[in-house]
Amino acid sequence: MTSDRVLYSVTMSKPDYYEVLGVSKSASDAEIKSAYRDLARKFHPDVNSEPEAQAKFLEIQEAYDTLSDPEKRKLYDRVGHADFGGAQPASGVHVDFDIEDLGSMFDSFFGGGRGGGPFGARARTQTHRAPRPEPRPADTHHTIEVDFATAITGGKKELEIQRSGSTKKVEVTIPAGVSDGAKLRVRGVGHAHPNRPDQRADLILTVKVKPHPLFRRGEPARNERTRDVYLDLPITFAEAALGGPVDVPTPTGQATLTIPAGSASGNKLRLKGQGCRTSTPGDLYAVLQIVPPPKPAIDSEAERVLKDLGDATPIRRDGLWPSRASG
């Protein structure tokens, strides 16, 4: 007699917080803190330019925030990863097995056949397909535009999203130092589950940082730190030669820099702590750019002064390029 074959699905959830930090469930607070520090140093976006580094760092931070808090850790250990804080399983790796395999497992423990018992062949032929748990609603995706200063200092931004036929206002926390293209997750404010209105999807926001006419973020390709900010600072011949204080704009206001006498174009002057307001603050670098006066502004007297200055400070160019071979 042919028995019905019933397949069950087991969903393997994403690694739990202990696995994220690479520690055992009996790890001490010191071990958890040490593991977090090692991983944070490895995956922090300021030191790791890989595209997935930021998402990995946020996962590490989330795990540490939970396991370093005694009350949160106690609750997490009791309810498990899947039920803690609305955590979601990953994309869903499924392992299918046949109900007859379960029967074989019972036989191996209890021995003998099951034909006359309540779990025999008759029961197998009447077994129905077990219902799978309803999937969580798909994440809602949206783009959020952030001005340069907010990306540097962090802040709040209100966003209107369309969900389930209505408009919802959401206040989003922008972390200091967020980069263009970063993903932010706001839990439980997305579309509602079609069969469970009380359960909502998460909102995934892709950050778009508006470019600034004066400032730019540091670029790893230039061996620069992303938490630092750069500014091209125009100065005059006189300021470059004689030095002196100049006012400099910053992302949040204004500061004063002292230009050393004899400065050249390309020299960098640092304003400590005036970059991104991250846990380790970044710096602002003013890159000097000497701007010559326009020709109409140079009268005969200014021209004489410049020539005298040139005669007094000649530049030797010998050896800068090879001599042309005689013919």
Short mmCIF file of C-alpha atoms in Angstrom, two decimals, residues 146-157 172-179 251-252 275-279:
data_model
loop_
_atom_site.label_atom_id
_atom_site.label_comp_id
_atom_site.label_asym_id
_atom_site.label_seq_id
_atom_site.Cartn_x
_atom_site.Cartn_y
_atom_site.Cartn_z
CA VAL A 146 20.14 64.11 4.05
CA ASP A 147 22.05 67.38 3.88
CA PHE A 148 25.82 67.29 4.32
CA ALA A 149 25.85 68.91 7.77
CA THR A 150 23.32 66.40 9.18
CA ALA A 151 25.37 63.51 7.78
CA ILE A 152 28.38 64.92 9.64
CA THR A 153 26.76 65.71 12.99
CA GLY A 154 23.76 63.35 13.02
CA GLY A 155 20.22 64.41 13.87
CA LYS A 156 16.53 63.77 13.29
CA LYS A 157 14.61 63.88 10.03
CA VAL A 172 14.22 58.90 11.59
CA THR A 173 17.42 59.15 13.63
CA ILE A 174 20.37 59.93 11.38
CA PRO A 175 23.62 58.61 12.91
CA ALA A 176 26.63 60.93 12.84
CA GLY A 177 29.04 60.07 10.06
CA VAL A 178 26.49 58.22 7.92
CA SER A 179 27.76 57.79 4.37
CA PRO A 251 30.08 72.23 8.50
CA THR A 252 28.57 73.74 11.66
CA GLY A 275 34.90 66.56 11.13
CA CYS A 276 32.24 63.89 11.68
CA ARG A 277 30.81 63.78 15.21
CA THR A 278 31.34 60.03 15.47
CA SER A 279 32.41 58.21 18.65
#
